[in-house]
Coordinates of N, CA and C and ligand atoms in Angstrom, one line a residue:
M20 N 1.6 7.8 1.6 CA 0.4 7.0 1.3 C 0.8 5.6 0.8
I21 N -0.2 4.7 0.8 CA 0.0 3.4 0.2 C -0.4 3.5 -1.3
V22 N 0.5 3.1 -2.1 CA 0.3 3.3 -3.6 C -0.1 2.0 -4.2
G23 N -1.2 2.0 -4.9 CA -1.7 0.8 -5.6 C -1.9 1.0 -7.1
H24 N -2.0 -0.1 -7.8 CA -2.2 0.0 -9.2 C -3.3 -1.0 -9.7
R25 N -4.2 -0.6 -10.5 CA -5.3 -1.5 -10.9 C -4.8 -2.7 -11.7
K26 N -5.4 -3.8 -11.3 CA -5.0 -5.1 -12.1 C -5.7 -5.0 -13.5
H27 N -5.2 -5.8 -14.4 CA -5.7 -5.9 -15.7 C -7.2 -6.5 -15.6
I28 N -8.0 -6.0 -16.5 CA -9.4 -6.4 -16.4 C -9.6 -8.0 -16.6
Q29 N -8.7 -8.5 -17.5 CA -8.7 -10.0 -17.7 C -8.4 -10.8 -16.4
E30 N -7.5 -10.3 -15.7 CA -7.1 -10.9 -14.4 C -8.3 -10.8 -13.4
I31 N -8.9 -9.7 -13.4 CA -10.1 -9.5 -12.5 C -11.2 -10.4 -12.9
K32 N -11.5 -10.5 -14.2 CA -12.6 -11.4 -14.7 C -12.3 -12.8 -14.3
Q33 N -11.0 -13.2 -14.4 CA -10.7 -14.6 -14.1 C -11.0 -14.9 -12.6
M34 N -10.6 -13.9 -11.8 CA -10.8 -14.1 -10.3 C -12.3 -14.2 -10.0
L35 N -13.1 -13.4 -10.7 CA -14.5 -13.3 -10.4 C -15.4 -14.4 -11.1
A36 N -14.7 -15.2 -11.9 CA -15.5 -16.2 -12.8 C -16.6 -16.9 -12.1
P37 N -16.5 -17.4 -10.8 CA -17.5 -18.2 -10.2 C -18.7 -17.4 -9.7
H38 N -18.6 -16.0 -9.8 CA -19.6 -15.2 -9.1 C -20.5 -14.4 -10.0
K39 N -21.8 -14.3 -9.6 CA -22.8 -13.6 -10.5 C -23.1 -12.2 -10.0
R40 N -23.2 -12.0 -8.7 CA -23.5 -10.7 -8.2 C -22.3 -10.2 -7.4
I41 N -21.7 -9.2 -8.1 CA -20.3 -8.8 -7.6 C -20.4 -7.3 -7.2
L42 N -19.8 -7.1 -6.0 CA -19.7 -5.7 -5.4 C -18.3 -5.2 -5.7
V43 N -18.2 -4.1 -6.4 CA -16.9 -3.4 -6.6 C -16.8 -2.4 -5.5
L44 N -15.9 -2.6 -4.6 CA -15.9 -1.8 -3.4 C -14.6 -0.9 -3.3
G45 N -14.8 0.4 -3.4 CA -13.7 1.4 -3.4 C -13.3 1.8 -1.9
C46 N -12.2 2.4 -1.8 CA -11.7 2.9 -0.6 C -11.3 4.4 -0.7
G47 N -11.8 5.2 0.2 CA -11.7 6.6 0.0 C -10.4 7.3 0.5
T48 N -9.4 6.5 0.8 CA -8.2 7.1 1.4 C -7.0 7.0 0.5
C49 N -6.0 6.3 0.8 CA -4.7 6.3 0.0 C -5.0 6.0 -1.5
V50 N -5.8 4.9 -1.7 CA -5.9 4.5 -3.1 C -6.8 5.5 -3.9
T51 N -7.5 6.3 -3.2 CA -8.3 7.4 -3.9 C -7.3 8.5 -4.3
V52 N -6.3 8.8 -3.4 CA -5.4 9.8 -3.7 C -4.4 9.4 -4.8
C53 N -4.1 8.1 -4.9 CA -3.2 7.7 -6.0 C -4.0 7.2 -7.2
L54 N -5.3 7.6 -7.3 CA -6.1 7.4 -8.5 C -6.2 5.9 -8.9
A55 N -6.3 5.0 -7.9 CA -6.3 3.6 -8.2 C -7.6 2.9 -7.8
G56 N -8.2 3.3 -6.6 CA -9.3 2.6 -6.1 C -10.4 3.4 -5.4
G57 N -10.5 4.6 -5.8 CA -11.6 5.5 -5.2 C -12.9 5.4 -6.0
E58 N -13.8 6.3 -5.7 CA -15.2 6.2 -6.3 C -15.1 6.3 -7.8
R59 N -14.2 7.1 -8.3 CA -14.1 7.3 -9.7 C -13.6 6.0 -10.4
E60 N -12.7 5.3 -9.8 CA -12.1 4.1 -10.3 C -13.2 2.9 -10.2
V61 N -13.9 3.0 -9.1 CA -15.0 2.0 -8.9 C -15.9 2.1 -10.1
G62 N -16.3 3.3 -10.5 CA -17.2 3.5 -11.6 C -16.6 3.0 -12.9
M63 N -15.3 3.2 -13.1 CA -14.6 2.8 -14.3 C -14.5 1.3 -14.4
I64 N -14.1 0.6 -13.3 CA -13.9 -0.8 -13.3 C -15.3 -1.5 -13.5
A65 N -16.3 -1.0 -12.8 CA -17.6 -1.5 -12.9 C -18.1 -1.5 -14.3
S66 N -17.9 -0.3 -15.0 CA -18.3 -0.2 -16.4 C -17.6 -1.1 -17.3
A67 N -16.3 -1.2 -17.0 CA -15.4 -2.1 -17.9 C -15.9 -3.6 -17.7
L68 N -16.3 -4.0 -16.5 CA -16.7 -5.3 -16.3 C -18.1 -5.5 -17.0
R69 N -19.0 -4.6 -16.8 CA -20.3 -4.7 -17.5 C -20.2 -4.9 -19.0
I70 N -19.3 -4.1 -19.6 CA -19.1 -4.2 -21.0 C -18.5 -5.5 -21.4
A71 N -17.5 -5.9 -20.6 CA -16.8 -7.2 -20.9 C -17.8 -8.4 -20.8
Y72 N -18.7 -8.4 -19.8 CA -19.6 -9.5 -19.6 C -20.7 -9.4 -20.7
R73 N -21.1 -8.2 -21.1 CA -22.1 -8.1 -22.1 C -21.6 -8.7 -23.4
L74 N -20.3 -8.3 -23.7 CA -19.7 -8.9 -25.0 C -19.6 -10.4 -25.0
D75 N -19.5 -10.9 -23.8 CA -19.5 -12.4 -23.6 C -20.9 -13.0 -23.5
N76 N -21.9 -12.2 -23.6 CA -23.3 -12.7 -23.4 C -23.4 -13.4 -22.0
D77 N -22.7 -12.8 -21.1 CA -22.7 -13.4 -19.7 C -23.4 -12.5 -18.7
E78 N -24.5 -13.0 -18.2 CA -25.3 -12.1 -17.4 C -24.7 -12.0 -15.9
R79 N -24.3 -10.9 -15.5 CA -23.8 -10.7 -14.1 C -24.4 -9.3 -13.6
E80 N -24.4 -9.2 -12.3 CA -24.9 -8.0 -11.7 C -23.6 -7.3 -11.0
I81 N -23.4 -6.1 -11.4 CA -22.2 -5.4 -10.8 C -22.8 -4.2 -10.0
I82 N -22.4 -4.3 -8.7 CA -22.9 -3.3 -7.7 C -21.7 -2.4 -7.4
E83 N -21.9 -1.1 -7.1 CA -20.8 -0.2 -6.8 C -21.0 0.4 -5.4
A84 N -19.9 0.5 -4.7 CA -19.9 1.2 -3.4 C -18.5 1.7 -3.1
T85 N -18.4 2.8 -2.3 CA -17.1 3.2 -1.8 C -17.3 3.7 -0.4
I86 N -16.4 3.2 0.4 CA -16.4 3.6 1.8 C -15.1 4.4 2.2
E87 N -15.1 5.1 3.3 CA -14.0 6.0 3.6 C -12.7 5.2 3.8
R88 N -12.8 4.1 4.5 CA -11.5 3.3 4.7 C -12.0 1.8 4.8
Q89 N -11.3 1.0 4.0 CA -11.6 -0.5 4.2 C -10.8 -1.1 5.3
C90 N -9.8 -0.4 5.8 CA -9.0 -1.1 6.8 C -9.5 -0.8 8.2
E91 N -10.7 -0.2 8.3 CA -11.2 0.0 9.7 C -12.7 -0.4 9.7
N92 N -12.9 -1.3 10.7 CA -14.3 -1.8 10.9 C -15.4 -0.8 11.0
Q93 N -15.0 0.3 11.6 CA -16.0 1.4 11.8 C -16.6 1.8 10.4
F94 N -15.7 1.9 9.4 CA -16.2 2.3 8.1 C -16.7 1.2 7.3
I95 N -16.3 0.0 7.6 CA -16.8 -1.2 6.8 C -18.3 -1.3 7.1
E96 N -18.7 -0.9 8.3 CA -20.2 -0.9 8.6 C -21.0 -0.2 7.5
D97 N -20.4 0.9 6.9 CA -21.2 1.7 5.9 C -21.6 0.9 4.7
A98 N -20.9 -0.3 4.5 CA -21.2 -1.0 3.3 C -21.7 -2.4 3.6
I99 N -22.2 -2.5 4.8 CA -22.6 -3.9 5.3 C -23.7 -4.5 4.5
D100 N -24.7 -3.7 4.1 CA -25.8 -4.3 3.3 C -25.3 -4.8 1.9
E101 N -24.5 -3.9 1.3 CA -24.0 -4.3 -0.1 C -23.1 -5.5 0.0
I102 N -22.3 -5.6 1.1 CA -21.4 -6.8 1.2 C -22.2 -8.1 1.4
Q103 N -23.2 -7.9 2.3 CA -24.0 -9.1 2.7 C -24.8 -9.6 1.5
N104 N -25.2 -8.7 0.6 CA -26.1 -9.0 -0.5 C -25.4 -9.3 -1.8
C105 N -24.1 -9.5 -1.8 CA -23.4 -9.9 -3.0 C -22.8 -11.3 -2.9
D106 N -22.4 -11.8 -4.0 CA -21.8 -13.2 -4.0 C -20.3 -13.0 -3.7
A107 N -19.7 -11.9 -4.1 CA -18.3 -11.7 -3.9 C -18.0 -10.2 -4.0
V108 N -16.9 -9.9 -3.3 CA -16.4 -8.5 -3.3 C -15.1 -8.4 -4.1
L109 N -15.1 -7.4 -5.0 CA -13.9 -7.0 -5.6 C -13.4 -5.7 -4.9
S110 N -12.4 -5.9 -4.0 CA -12.0 -4.8 -3.2 C -10.9 -4.0 -4.0
L111 N -11.1 -2.7 -4.1 CA -10.1 -1.8 -4.7 C -9.3 -1.1 -3.6
A112 N -9.2 -1.7 -2.4 CA -8.3 -1.2 -1.4 C -6.9 -1.8 -1.5
C113 N -6.0 -1.3 -0.6 CA -4.7 -2.0 -0.6 C -4.9 -3.4 0.1
G114 N -3.8 -4.1 0.1 CA -3.9 -5.5 0.7 C -4.4 -5.5 2.1
A115 N -4.2 -4.5 2.9 CA -4.7 -4.5 4.2 C -6.2 -4.3 4.2
G116 N -6.7 -3.5 3.3 CA -8.2 -3.3 3.2 C -8.9 -4.6 2.7
V117 N -8.3 -5.3 1.8 CA -8.8 -6.5 1.2 C -9.0 -7.5 2.4
Q118 N -7.9 -7.6 3.2 CA -7.9 -8.6 4.3 C -8.8 -8.2 5.4
A119 N -9.0 -6.9 5.6 CA -9.9 -6.5 6.7 C -11.3 -6.8 6.3
I120 N -11.7 -6.7 5.0 CA -13.1 -7.1 4.6 C -13.2 -8.6 4.7
A121 N -12.2 -9.4 4.3 CA -12.3 -10.8 4.4 C -12.4 -11.3 5.9
E122 N -11.7 -10.6 6.8 CA -11.8 -11.0 8.2 C -13.1 -10.7 8.8
R123 N -13.7 -9.6 8.4 CA -15.0 -9.1 8.9 C -16.1 -10.0 8.4
F124 N -16.0 -10.6 7.1 CA -17.0 -11.4 6.5 C -16.4 -12.8 6.2
P125 N -16.2 -13.7 7.2 CA -15.4 -14.9 7.0 C -16.0 -15.8 5.9
T126 N -17.3 -15.7 5.5 CA -17.8 -16.7 4.5 C -17.9 -16.0 3.2
K127 N -17.5 -14.8 3.0 CA -17.7 -14.0 1.8 C -16.4 -14.1 1.0
P128 N -16.4 -14.5 -0.3 CA -15.2 -14.4 -1.1 C -14.8 -13.0 -1.4
V129 N -13.6 -12.6 -1.2 CA -13.1 -11.2 -1.4 C -11.8 -11.3 -2.3
Y130 N -11.8 -10.5 -3.3 CA -10.7 -10.5 -4.3 C -10.0 -9.1 -4.4
P131 N -8.7 -9.1 -4.6 CA -8.1 -7.8 -4.8 C -8.2 -7.3 -6.2
G132 N -8.6 -6.0 -6.4 CA -8.7 -5.4 -7.7 C -7.5 -4.6 -8.0
L133 N -6.6 -4.4 -7.0 CA -5.4 -3.7 -7.2 C -4.2 -4.5 -6.8
D134 N -3.0 -4.1 -7.3 CA -1.7 -4.6 -6.8 C -1.2 -3.5 -5.9
T135 N -1.0 -3.8 -4.6 CA -0.4 -2.9 -3.7 C 1.1 -2.8 -3.9
K136 N 1.5 -1.6 -4.3 CA 2.9 -1.4 -4.7 C 3.9 -1.1 -3.6
F137 N 3.6 0.1 -2.9 CA 4.6 0.5 -1.9 C 4.1 1.7 -1.1
I138 N 4.8 2.1 -0.1 CA 4.5 3.4 0.6 C 5.3 4.5 -0.1
G139 N 4.6 5.5 -0.6 CA 5.4 6.5 -1.4 C 4.7 7.8 -1.4
I140 N 5.1 8.6 -2.3 CA 4.6 10.0 -2.5 C 4.3 10.2 -4.0
L141 N 3.5 11.2 -4.2 CA 3.3 11.7 -5.6 C 4.5 12.6 -5.9
Q142 N 5.4 12.1 -6.8 CA 6.6 12.9 -7.1 C 6.3 14.0 -8.0
E143 N 5.5 13.7 -9.1 CA 5.0 14.7 -10.0 C 3.8 14.1 -10.6
Q144 N 3.0 14.9 -11.3 CA 1.7 14.4 -11.9 C 1.9 13.1 -12.6
G145 N 1.3 12.0 -12.1 CA 1.4 10.7 -12.8 C 2.5 9.9 -12.4
I146 N 3.4 10.3 -11.5 CA 4.5 9.5 -11.0 C 4.6 9.4 -9.5
W147 N 4.5 8.2 -9.0 CA 4.6 8.0 -7.6 C 5.9 7.3 -7.3
T148 N 6.6 7.6 -6.3 CA 7.8 7.0 -6.0 C 7.9 6.4 -4.5
E149 N 8.6 5.3 -4.4 CA 8.6 4.6 -3.1 C 9.5 5.4 -2.2
K150 N 9.1 5.5 -0.9 CA 9.9 6.3 0.1 C 10.2 5.5 1.3
C151 N 9.5 4.4 1.5 CA 9.6 3.7 2.8 C 9.2 2.2 2.6
I152 N 10.0 1.3 3.1 CA 9.7 -0.1 3.1 C 9.1 -0.6 4.4
A153 N 8.7 0.3 5.3 CA 8.1 0.0 6.6 C 9.0 -1.0 7.3
C154 N 10.3 -0.6 7.5 CA 11.2 -1.6 8.1 C 10.9 -1.8 9.6
G155 N 10.1 -0.9 10.2 CA 9.7 -1.1 11.6 C 10.6 -0.4 12.6
K156 N 11.7 0.2 12.2 CA 12.5 1.0 13.1 C 13.1 2.2 12.3
C157 N 12.4 3.3 12.4 CA 12.9 4.4 11.5 C 14.2 5.0 11.9
I158 N 15.1 5.1 11.0 CA 16.5 5.6 11.3 C 16.8 6.7 10.4
V159 N 15.8 7.3 9.7 CA 16.2 8.3 8.7 C 16.7 9.6 9.3
G160 N 16.5 9.8 10.6 CA 17.1 10.9 11.3 C 18.6 11.0 11.2
L161 N 19.2 9.8 11.1 CA 20.6 9.7 11.0 C 21.1 10.0 9.6
Y162 N 20.2 10.0 8.6 CA 20.6 10.1 7.2 C 20.0 11.4 6.5
G163 N 19.8 12.4 7.3 CA 19.2 13.6 6.7 C 17.8 13.4 6.2
A164 N 17.1 12.5 6.8 CA 15.7 12.2 6.3 C 15.6 11.7 4.9
V165 N 16.6 10.9 4.5 CA 16.6 10.2 3.2 C 16.8 8.7 3.7
C166 N 15.9 7.9 3.3 CA 15.9 6.5 3.8 C 16.9 5.6 3.0
P167 N 18.0 5.1 3.6 CA 19.0 4.3 2.9 C 18.4 3.0 2.5
L168 N 17.5 2.5 3.3 CA 16.9 1.1 3.0 C 16.1 1.2 1.7
T169 N 15.4 2.3 1.5 CA 14.5 2.4 0.3 C 15.3 3.0 -0.9
R170 N 16.1 4.0 -0.6 CA 16.6 4.8 -1.7 C 17.9 4.2 -2.3
C171 N 18.7 3.5 -1.5 CA 19.9 2.8 -2.0 C 19.4 1.5 -2.5
S172 N 19.8 1.1 -3.7 CA 19.4 -0.1 -4.3 C 19.8 -1.3 -3.5
K173 N 21.0 -1.2 -2.8 CA 21.5 -2.3 -2.0 C 21.1 -2.2 -0.5
G174 N 20.4 -1.1 -0.2 CA 20.0 -0.9 1.2 C 21.1 -0.7 2.2
L175 N 22.2 -0.1 1.7 CA 23.4 0.0 2.5 C 23.2 1.1 3.6
L176 N 23.7 0.8 4.8 CA 23.5 1.7 5.9 C 24.8 2.4 6.2
S177 N 26.0 1.8 5.8 CA 27.2 2.4 6.2 C 27.9 3.3 5.2
G178 N 27.3 3.5 4.1 CA 28.0 4.4 3.1 C 27.8 3.8 1.7
P179 N 28.2 4.5 0.7 CA 27.9 4.1 -0.7 C 28.8 2.9 -1.1
C180 N 28.3 2.2 -2.1 CA 29.0 1.0 -2.6 C 30.3 1.4 -3.4
G181 N 30.3 2.6 -3.9 CA 31.4 3.1 -4.7 C 31.2 3.1 -6.2
Y182 N 30.1 2.6 -6.7 CA 29.9 2.5 -8.1 C 28.9 3.6 -8.7
S183 N 28.6 4.6 -7.8 CA 27.7 5.6 -8.3 C 28.4 6.5 -9.3
R184 N 27.7 6.9 -10.4 CA 28.3 7.8 -11.4 C 27.3 9.0 -11.6
D185 N 27.8 10.2 -11.5 CA 27.0 11.4 -11.8 C 25.7 11.4 -11.0
G186 N 25.8 10.9 -9.8 CA 24.6 10.9 -8.9 C 23.6 9.8 -9.2
K187 N 23.9 8.9 -10.1 CA 23.0 7.8 -10.4 C 23.5 6.5 -9.9
C188 N 22.6 5.6 -9.6 CA 22.9 4.3 -9.1 C 23.5 3.4 -10.2
E189 N 24.4 2.5 -9.8 CA 25.0 1.6 -10.7 C 23.9 0.6 -11.3
V190 N 22.8 0.4 -10.6 CA 21.8 -0.5 -11.0 C 21.1 0.0 -12.2
S191 N 20.8 1.3 -12.3 CA 20.2 1.9 -13.5 C 20.4 3.4 -13.5
A192 N 20.6 3.9 -14.7 CA 20.8 5.4 -14.8 C 19.6 6.2 -14.5
D193 N 18.4 5.4 -14.4 CA 17.2 6.1 -14.1 C 17.0 6.3 -12.6
I194 N 17.9 5.7 -11.8 CA 17.7 5.7 -10.3 C 18.7 6.6 -9.7
E195 N 18.3 7.6 -8.9 CA 19.3 8.4 -8.2 C 20.0 7.6 -7.2
C196 N 21.3 7.8 -7.0 CA 22.0 7.1 -5.9 C 21.5 7.6 -4.6
G197 N 21.0 6.7 -3.8 CA 20.5 7.1 -2.5 C 21.6 7.7 -1.6
W198 N 22.8 7.2 -1.7 CA 23.9 7.8 -0.9 C 24.3 9.2 -1.4
H199 N 24.2 9.4 -2.7 CA 24.4 10.8 -3.2 C 23.4 11.7 -2.6
L200 N 22.2 11.3 -2.5 CA 21.1 12.1 -1.9 C 21.4 12.3 -0.5
I201 N 21.8 11.3 0.2 CA 22.1 11.4 1.7 C 23.2 12.4 1.9
Y202 N 24.2 12.3 1.1 CA 25.4 13.2 1.3 C 24.9 14.6 1.1
N203 N 24.3 14.9 0.0 CA 23.8 16.2 -0.4 C 22.9 16.8 0.7
R204 N 22.0 16.0 1.2 CA 21.1 16.4 2.2 C 21.8 16.8 3.5
L205 N 22.7 15.9 3.9 CA 23.4 16.1 5.2 C 24.3 17.4 5.0
K206 N 24.8 17.6 3.9 CA 25.6 18.8 3.6 C 24.7 20.1 3.7
E207 N 23.5 20.0 3.1 CA 22.6 21.1 3.2 C 22.2 21.5 4.6
I208 N 22.0 20.5 5.5 CA 21.6 20.8 6.8 C 22.8 20.9 7.8
G209 N 24.0 20.9 7.3 CA 25.2 21.0 8.1 C 25.4 19.9 9.1
Q210 N 25.1 18.6 8.6 CA 25.3 17.5 9.4 C 26.2 16.4 8.8
L211 N 27.2 16.9 8.0 CA 28.0 15.9 7.3 C 28.8 15.0 8.3
D212 N 29.0 15.5 9.5 CA 29.8 14.8 10.5 C 29.1 13.5 10.9
R213 N 27.8 13.4 10.6 CA 27.1 12.2 10.8 C 27.6 11.0 10.1
L214 N 28.3 11.3 8.9 CA 28.8 10.2 8.1 C 30.0 9.5 8.9
L215 N 30.5 10.1 9.9 CA 31.6 9.5 10.6 C 31.1 8.6 11.7
E216 N 29.8 8.6 12.0 CA 29.2 7.7 13.0 C 29.1 6.3 12.5
S217 N 29.1 5.4 13.4 CA 28.9 4.0 12.9 C 27.4 3.8 12.6
A218 N 27.2 3.0 11.6 CA 25.8 2.8 11.2 C 25.1 1.9 12.3
P219 N 23.9 2.1 12.5 CA 23.2 1.3 13.6 C 23.1 -0.2 13.1
L220 N 23.1 -1.1 14.0 CA 22.9 -2.5 13.7 C 21.4 -2.6 13.3
T221 N 21.1 -3.4 12.3 CA 19.7 -3.6 11.9 C 19.0 -4.5 12.9
D222 N 17.9 -4.1 13.4 CA 17.1 -4.9 14.3 C 16.1 -5.7 13.5
W223 N 16.5 -6.9 13.0 CA 15.6 -7.7 12.1 C 14.3 -8.1 12.8
S224 N 14.3 -8.1 14.2 CA 13.1 -8.5 14.8 C 11.9 -7.5 14.5
K225 N 12.3 -6.3 14.1 CA 11.2 -5.3 13.8 C 10.8 -5.4 12.3
S226 N 11.5 -6.1 11.5 CA 11.3 -6.1 10.1 C 10.2 -7.2 9.8
H227 N 9.8 -7.2 8.5 CA 8.9 -8.2 8.1 C 9.4 -9.6 8.2
E228 N 10.8 -9.7 8.1 CA 11.4 -11.1 8.2 C 11.1 -11.7 9.6
G229 N 10.7 -10.9 10.5 CA 10.4 -11.5 11.8 C 8.9 -12.0 11.9
G230 N 8.2 -12.0 10.8 CA 6.8 -12.5 10.7 C 5.9 -11.3 10.7
C231 N 4.6 -11.6 10.7 CA 3.5 -10.6 10.5 C 3.6 -9.6 11.7
R232 N 3.8 -8.4 11.4 CA 4.0 -7.4 12.4 C 2.8 -6.8 13.0
K233 N 2.9 -6.3 14.3 CA 1.8 -5.7 15.0 C 2.2 -4.5 15.7
L234 N 1.4 -3.5 15.7 CA 1.7 -2.3 16.5 C 0.7 -2.1 17.6
I235 N 1.2 -2.1 18.9 CA 0.3 -2.0 20.0 C 0.5 -0.7 20.7
R236 N -0.5 0.2 20.8 CA -0.3 1.4 21.6 C -1.2 1.4 22.8
E237 N -0.6 1.1 23.9 CA -1.4 0.9 25.1 C -2.3 2.1 25.4
D238 N -1.8 3.3 25.1 CA -2.5 4.5 25.4 C -3.8 4.7 24.5
Q239 N -3.9 3.9 23.5 CA -5.1 3.9 22.6 C -6.0 2.8 22.8
R240 N -5.7 1.8 23.7 CA -6.5 0.6 23.9 C -7.6 0.9 24.9
I241 N -8.7 0.2 24.8 CA -9.8 0.3 25.8 C -9.6 -0.9 26.7
T242 N -9.4 -0.7 27.9 CA -9.2 -1.8 28.8 C -10.4 -2.0 29.7
L243 N -10.9 -3.2 29.8 CA -12.1 -3.5 30.6 C -11.6 -4.0 31.9
D244 N -12.0 -3.3 32.9 CA -11.6 -3.7 34.3 C -12.6 -4.6 34.9
V245 N -12.5 -5.9 34.6 CA -13.5 -6.8 35.0 C -13.0 -7.5 36.3
E246 N -13.7 -7.4 37.3 CA -13.2 -8.0 38.6 C -14.1 -9.3 38.8
A247 N -13.4 -10.3 39.2 CA -14.1 -11.5 39.5 C -14.9 -11.2 40.8
S248 N -16.1 -11.6 40.8 CA -17.0 -11.3 42.0 C -17.3 -12.7 42.7
Ligands
SF4_324 S1 14.2 3.7 8.0 FE1 12.5 2.2 7.9 S2 10.7 3.3 8.6 FE2 12.2 4.9 8.2 S3 11.7 5.5 6.1 FE3 13.3 3.9 5.9 S4 12.1 2.0 5.7 FE4 10.7 3.5 6.4
SF4_325 S1 25.2 3.3 -6.5 FE1 24.3 4.4 -4.7 S2 22.2 3.7 -4.6 FE2 23.2 2.4 -6.0 S3 23.7 0.6 -4.7 FE3 25.6 2.0 -4.8 S4 25.3 3.4 -3.0 FE4 23.3 2.3 -3.3

């Protein structure tokens, strides 16, 4: 899932300063699961804003809504009235959701209520950890399904740097050495011989360094067969 974290209420207030009628818009998918931007958090942030504005004797109207996904037009339709009838949207979606709302409503100010952190998992109650930097060409099959780009602090593909101690990374004793994990995992699945293979060359054209990325699936596209008559 995409993991997000709520911005501080002061930062949110600062962004919303010019607007009187504000929609706090939640997203029912990733950010709901990571307890950052779902219906419950919409209620919490809306209440916090109301209290903050009341303490300032500042009259504002805070509206609440949550849709299933902010990153899909189909679901954005469910909040069309609320979005049209507010001065600004405080989106509690990830960065993709925020931009999807802004693109759909070009004249509407839209602000992020969350900081989008990473693609990760719930490691244990209250702790989310990064598992993927969305490099664009997944190679974890070569590494026992442990991502060297994400789990090794230096993103090394050819083997460990040599400074790991007791399974921890030299960068911090709080970080497991990605290559220690890769080795153990390959050993568990009987694929240690993979370590003898040459590491794949990185295809930077697939990474973010190549610019804003796009995924096109021809099998999912609707093609209109328009013939000139
Ligand atoms: S190799 Fe790339 S796509 Fe696969 S998990 Fe690592 S960062 Fe993500
Ligand atoms: S100690 Fe391990 S995780 Fe840290 S940089 Fe070296 S190989 Fe990577």
